[in-house]
Tab-separated table of C-alpha atoms in Angstrom:
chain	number	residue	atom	x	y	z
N	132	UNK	CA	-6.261	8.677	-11.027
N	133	UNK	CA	-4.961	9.211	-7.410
N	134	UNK	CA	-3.025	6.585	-5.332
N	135	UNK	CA	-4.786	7.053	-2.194
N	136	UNK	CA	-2.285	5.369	1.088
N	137	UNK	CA	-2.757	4.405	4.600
N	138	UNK	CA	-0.069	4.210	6.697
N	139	UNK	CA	0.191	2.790	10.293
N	140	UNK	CA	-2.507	0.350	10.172
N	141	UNK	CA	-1.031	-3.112	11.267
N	142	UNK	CA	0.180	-2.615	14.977
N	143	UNK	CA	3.327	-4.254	14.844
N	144	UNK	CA	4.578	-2.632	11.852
N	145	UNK	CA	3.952	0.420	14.140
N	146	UNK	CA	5.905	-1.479	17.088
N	147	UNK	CA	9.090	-2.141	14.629
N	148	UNK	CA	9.452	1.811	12.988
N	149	UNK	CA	8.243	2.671	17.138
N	150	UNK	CA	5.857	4.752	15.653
N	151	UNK	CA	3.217	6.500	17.809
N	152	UNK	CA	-0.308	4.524	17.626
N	153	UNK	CA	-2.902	6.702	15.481
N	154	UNK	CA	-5.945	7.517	16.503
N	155	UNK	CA	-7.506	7.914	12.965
N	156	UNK	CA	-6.066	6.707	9.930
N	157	UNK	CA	-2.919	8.471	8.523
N	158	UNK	CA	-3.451	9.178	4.957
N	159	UNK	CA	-0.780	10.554	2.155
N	160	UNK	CA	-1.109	10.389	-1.590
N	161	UNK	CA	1.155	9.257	-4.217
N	162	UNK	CA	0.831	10.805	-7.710
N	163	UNK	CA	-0.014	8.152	-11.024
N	164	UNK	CA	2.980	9.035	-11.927
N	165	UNK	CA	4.977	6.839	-9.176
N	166	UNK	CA	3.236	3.895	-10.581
N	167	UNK	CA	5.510	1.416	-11.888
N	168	UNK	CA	4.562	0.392	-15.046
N	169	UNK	CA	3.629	-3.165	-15.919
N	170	UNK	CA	6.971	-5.199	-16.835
N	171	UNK	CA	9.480	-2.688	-16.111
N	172	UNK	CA	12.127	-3.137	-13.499
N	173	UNK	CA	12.246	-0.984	-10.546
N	174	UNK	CA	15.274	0.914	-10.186
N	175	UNK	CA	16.728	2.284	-6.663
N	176	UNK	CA	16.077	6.010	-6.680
N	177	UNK	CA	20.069	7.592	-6.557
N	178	UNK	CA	19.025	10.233	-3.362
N	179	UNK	CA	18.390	6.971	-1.345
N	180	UNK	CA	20.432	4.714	0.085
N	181	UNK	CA	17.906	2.657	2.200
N	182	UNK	CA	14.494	1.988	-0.051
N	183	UNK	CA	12.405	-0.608	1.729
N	184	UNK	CA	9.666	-2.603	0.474
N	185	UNK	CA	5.800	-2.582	1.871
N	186	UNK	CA	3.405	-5.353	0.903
N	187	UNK	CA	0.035	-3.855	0.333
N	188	UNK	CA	-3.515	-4.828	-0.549
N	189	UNK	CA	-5.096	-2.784	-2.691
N	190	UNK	CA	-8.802	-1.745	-3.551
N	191	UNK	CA	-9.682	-0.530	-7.269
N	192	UNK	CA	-12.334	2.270	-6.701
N	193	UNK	CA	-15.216	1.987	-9.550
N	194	UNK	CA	-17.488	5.063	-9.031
N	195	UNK	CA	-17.357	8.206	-7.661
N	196	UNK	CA	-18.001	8.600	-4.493
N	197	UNK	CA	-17.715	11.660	-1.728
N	198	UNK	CA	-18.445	11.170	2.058
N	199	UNK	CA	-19.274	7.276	1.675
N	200	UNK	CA	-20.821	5.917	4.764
N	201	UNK	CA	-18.841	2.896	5.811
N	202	UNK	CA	-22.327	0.253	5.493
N	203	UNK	CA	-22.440	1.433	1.740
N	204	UNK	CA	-18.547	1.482	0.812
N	205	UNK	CA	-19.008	-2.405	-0.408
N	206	UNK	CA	-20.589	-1.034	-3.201
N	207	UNK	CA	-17.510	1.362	-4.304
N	208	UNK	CA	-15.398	-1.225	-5.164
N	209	UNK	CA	-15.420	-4.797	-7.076
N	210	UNK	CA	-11.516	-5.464	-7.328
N	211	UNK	CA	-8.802	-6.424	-5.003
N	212	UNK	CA	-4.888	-6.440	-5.699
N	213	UNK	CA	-1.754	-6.417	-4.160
N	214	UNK	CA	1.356	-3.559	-4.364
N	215	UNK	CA	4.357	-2.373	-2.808
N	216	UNK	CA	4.544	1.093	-1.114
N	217	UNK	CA	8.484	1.630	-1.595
N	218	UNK	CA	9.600	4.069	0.214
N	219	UNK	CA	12.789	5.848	0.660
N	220	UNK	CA	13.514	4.925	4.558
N	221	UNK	CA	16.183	7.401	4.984
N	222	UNK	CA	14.901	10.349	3.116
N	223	UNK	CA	11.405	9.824	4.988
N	224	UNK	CA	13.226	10.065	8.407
N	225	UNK	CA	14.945	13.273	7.359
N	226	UNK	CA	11.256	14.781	6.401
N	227	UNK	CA	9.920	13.602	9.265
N	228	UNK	CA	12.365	14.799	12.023
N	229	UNK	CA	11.667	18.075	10.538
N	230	UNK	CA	7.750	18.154	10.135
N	231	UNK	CA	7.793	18.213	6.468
N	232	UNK	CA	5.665	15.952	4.436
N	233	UNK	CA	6.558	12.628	3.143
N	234	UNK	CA	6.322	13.065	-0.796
N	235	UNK	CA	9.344	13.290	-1.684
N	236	UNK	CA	9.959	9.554	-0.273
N	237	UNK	CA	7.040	8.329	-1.378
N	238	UNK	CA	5.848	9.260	-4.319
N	239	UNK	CA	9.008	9.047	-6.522
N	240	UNK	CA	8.672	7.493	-9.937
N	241	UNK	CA	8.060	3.945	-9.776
N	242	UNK	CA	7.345	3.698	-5.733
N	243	UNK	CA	4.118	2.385	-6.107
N	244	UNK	CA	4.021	-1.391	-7.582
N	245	UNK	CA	0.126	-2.560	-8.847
N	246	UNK	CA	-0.170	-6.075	-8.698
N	247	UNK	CA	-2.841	-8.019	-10.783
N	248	UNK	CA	-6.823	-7.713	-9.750
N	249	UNK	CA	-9.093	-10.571	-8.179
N	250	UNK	CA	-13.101	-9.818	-8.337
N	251	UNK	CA	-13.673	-9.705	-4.748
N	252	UNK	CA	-15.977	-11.842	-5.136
N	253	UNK	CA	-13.457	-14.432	-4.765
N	254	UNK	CA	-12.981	-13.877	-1.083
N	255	UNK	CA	-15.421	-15.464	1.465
N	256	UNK	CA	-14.573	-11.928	3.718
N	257	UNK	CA	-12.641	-9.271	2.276
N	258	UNK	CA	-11.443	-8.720	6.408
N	259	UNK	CA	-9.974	-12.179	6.088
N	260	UNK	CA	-7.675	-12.121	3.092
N	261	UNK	CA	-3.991	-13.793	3.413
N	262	UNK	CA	-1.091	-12.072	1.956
N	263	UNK	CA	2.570	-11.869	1.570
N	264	UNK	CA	5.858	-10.822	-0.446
N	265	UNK	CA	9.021	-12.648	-1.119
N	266	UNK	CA	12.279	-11.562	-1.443
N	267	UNK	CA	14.682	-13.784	-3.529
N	268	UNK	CA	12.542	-17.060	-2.395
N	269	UNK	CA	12.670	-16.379	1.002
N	270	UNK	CA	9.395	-14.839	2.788
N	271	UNK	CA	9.894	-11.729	4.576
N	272	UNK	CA	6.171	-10.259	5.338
N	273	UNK	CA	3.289	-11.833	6.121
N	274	UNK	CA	0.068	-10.565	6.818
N	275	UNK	CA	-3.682	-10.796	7.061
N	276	UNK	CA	-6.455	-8.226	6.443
N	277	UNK	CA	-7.968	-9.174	9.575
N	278	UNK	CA	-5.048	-7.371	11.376
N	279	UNK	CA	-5.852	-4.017	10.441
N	280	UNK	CA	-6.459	-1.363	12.704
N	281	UNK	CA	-9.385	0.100	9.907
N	282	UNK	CA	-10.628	-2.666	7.637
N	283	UNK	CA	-11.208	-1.372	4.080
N	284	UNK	CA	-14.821	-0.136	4.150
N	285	UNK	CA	-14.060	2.429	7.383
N	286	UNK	CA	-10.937	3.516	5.036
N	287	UNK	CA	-13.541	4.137	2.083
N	288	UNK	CA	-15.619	6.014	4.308
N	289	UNK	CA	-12.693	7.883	6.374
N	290	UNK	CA	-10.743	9.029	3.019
N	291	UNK	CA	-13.753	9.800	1.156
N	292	UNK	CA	-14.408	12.887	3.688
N	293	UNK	CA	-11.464	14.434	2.621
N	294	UNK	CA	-10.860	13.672	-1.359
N	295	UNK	CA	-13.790	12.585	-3.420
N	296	UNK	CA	-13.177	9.149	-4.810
N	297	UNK	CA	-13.083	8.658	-8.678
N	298	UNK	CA	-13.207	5.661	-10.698
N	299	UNK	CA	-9.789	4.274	-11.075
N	300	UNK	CA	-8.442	5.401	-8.055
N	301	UNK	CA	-6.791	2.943	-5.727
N	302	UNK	CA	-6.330	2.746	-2.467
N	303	UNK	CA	-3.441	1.124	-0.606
N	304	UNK	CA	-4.435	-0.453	2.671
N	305	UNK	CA	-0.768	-0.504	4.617
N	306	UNK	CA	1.410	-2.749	5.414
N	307	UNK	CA	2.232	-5.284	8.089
N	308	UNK	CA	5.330	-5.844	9.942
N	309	UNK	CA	8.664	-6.955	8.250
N	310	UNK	CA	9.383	-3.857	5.800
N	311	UNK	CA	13.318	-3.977	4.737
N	312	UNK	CA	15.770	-2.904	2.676
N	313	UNK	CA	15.756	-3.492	-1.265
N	314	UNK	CA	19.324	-4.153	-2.853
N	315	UNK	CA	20.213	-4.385	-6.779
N	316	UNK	CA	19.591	-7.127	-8.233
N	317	UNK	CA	16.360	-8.584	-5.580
N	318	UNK	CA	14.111	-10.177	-6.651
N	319	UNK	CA	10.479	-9.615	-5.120
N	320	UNK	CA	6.750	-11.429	-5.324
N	321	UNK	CA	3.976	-11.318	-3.611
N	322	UNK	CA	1.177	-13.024	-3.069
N	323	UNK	CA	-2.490	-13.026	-2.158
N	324	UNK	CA	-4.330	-16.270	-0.929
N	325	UNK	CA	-1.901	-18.409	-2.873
N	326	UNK	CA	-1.845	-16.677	-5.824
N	327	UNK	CA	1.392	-14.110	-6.962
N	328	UNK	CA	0.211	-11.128	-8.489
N	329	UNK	CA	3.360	-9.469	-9.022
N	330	UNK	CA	6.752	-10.032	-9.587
N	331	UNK	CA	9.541	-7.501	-9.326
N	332	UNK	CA	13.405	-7.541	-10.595
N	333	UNK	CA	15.194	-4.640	-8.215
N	334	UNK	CA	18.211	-2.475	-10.000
């Protein structure tokens, strides 16, 4: 199983890191092993000093699938869930001001949070899905698949040119604007149309 990422794809999370607009999708992997596993705390990497959260919806891939046109992608996926994308802030800008690759930042262990699934089915329009993460009560990003610069079919069809899909891979969709700093002792939930799927004690 792959973790399969999209970064850049909400325009004002681009505006607030003053990113340069893409003019494809940018796409990095996170090994299995950086998933968090169900129920255990996350704990603040100790080569970072500045770990930030990302709200993400997910997709659960069911079938295997290589160079997917984007009118048949639908049919590569039944499940929809929510993550976090943590990401060591200040160890990514390092990497990047230097042209080497983002790994190391992202795919630590335990920098990818998976949420709960929902049958998409559920949702009148998967391009019309309200989401958003707390942090100690408060809300901090809020978002809307409809903002995304490539909905999730074109990303089925854009990634799936490059790595061949396999059941039980997931895709993270990026994140909108409002990414910030996690300190010991947060506490962090998201939601998706009303509904938490995760919950998150920070150490």
């Amino acid at each position: 199983m792959k973790l399969i990422c999209i970064g850049r794809n909400y325009a004002a999370h681009i505006d607030e890191l003053k990113n340069e607009r893409p003019e494809e999708p940018v796409v990095f992997i996170k090994p299995d092993s950086a998933v968090l596993p169900k129920e255990q705390d996350f704990y603040i990497p100790e080569f970072s000093n500045d770990v930030h959260y990302e709200v993400e919806v997910l997709v659960k891939i069911k079938k295997v699938g290589k160079h997917v046109a984007k009118q048949f992608a639908h049919k590569y996926y039944d499940e929809i869930g929510l993550g976090i994308d943590f990401t060591a802030r200040d160890l990514q800008s390092k990497l990047k001001e230097k042209g080497l690759p983002w790994e190391k930042a992202k795919g630590f262990d335990g920098a990818a949070v998976v949420g709960k699934w929902v049958s998409k089915n559920k949702f009148k329009n998967v391009d019309d899905i309200s989401f958003s993460l707390h942090k100690n009560g408060e809300k901090v990003q809020d978002g809307n698949t409809s903002l995304m610069l490539w909905k999730i079919d074109e990303l089925i069809a854009h990634v799936s040119t490059y790595f061949m899909l396999k059941k039980g891979d997931i895709l993270f969709t990026g994140t909108p604007a409002g990414v910030g700093k996690v300190s010991p002792n947060d506490y962090l939930s998201g939601m998706l149309e009303g509904e938490q799927l995760f919950e998150i004690n920070v150490r």
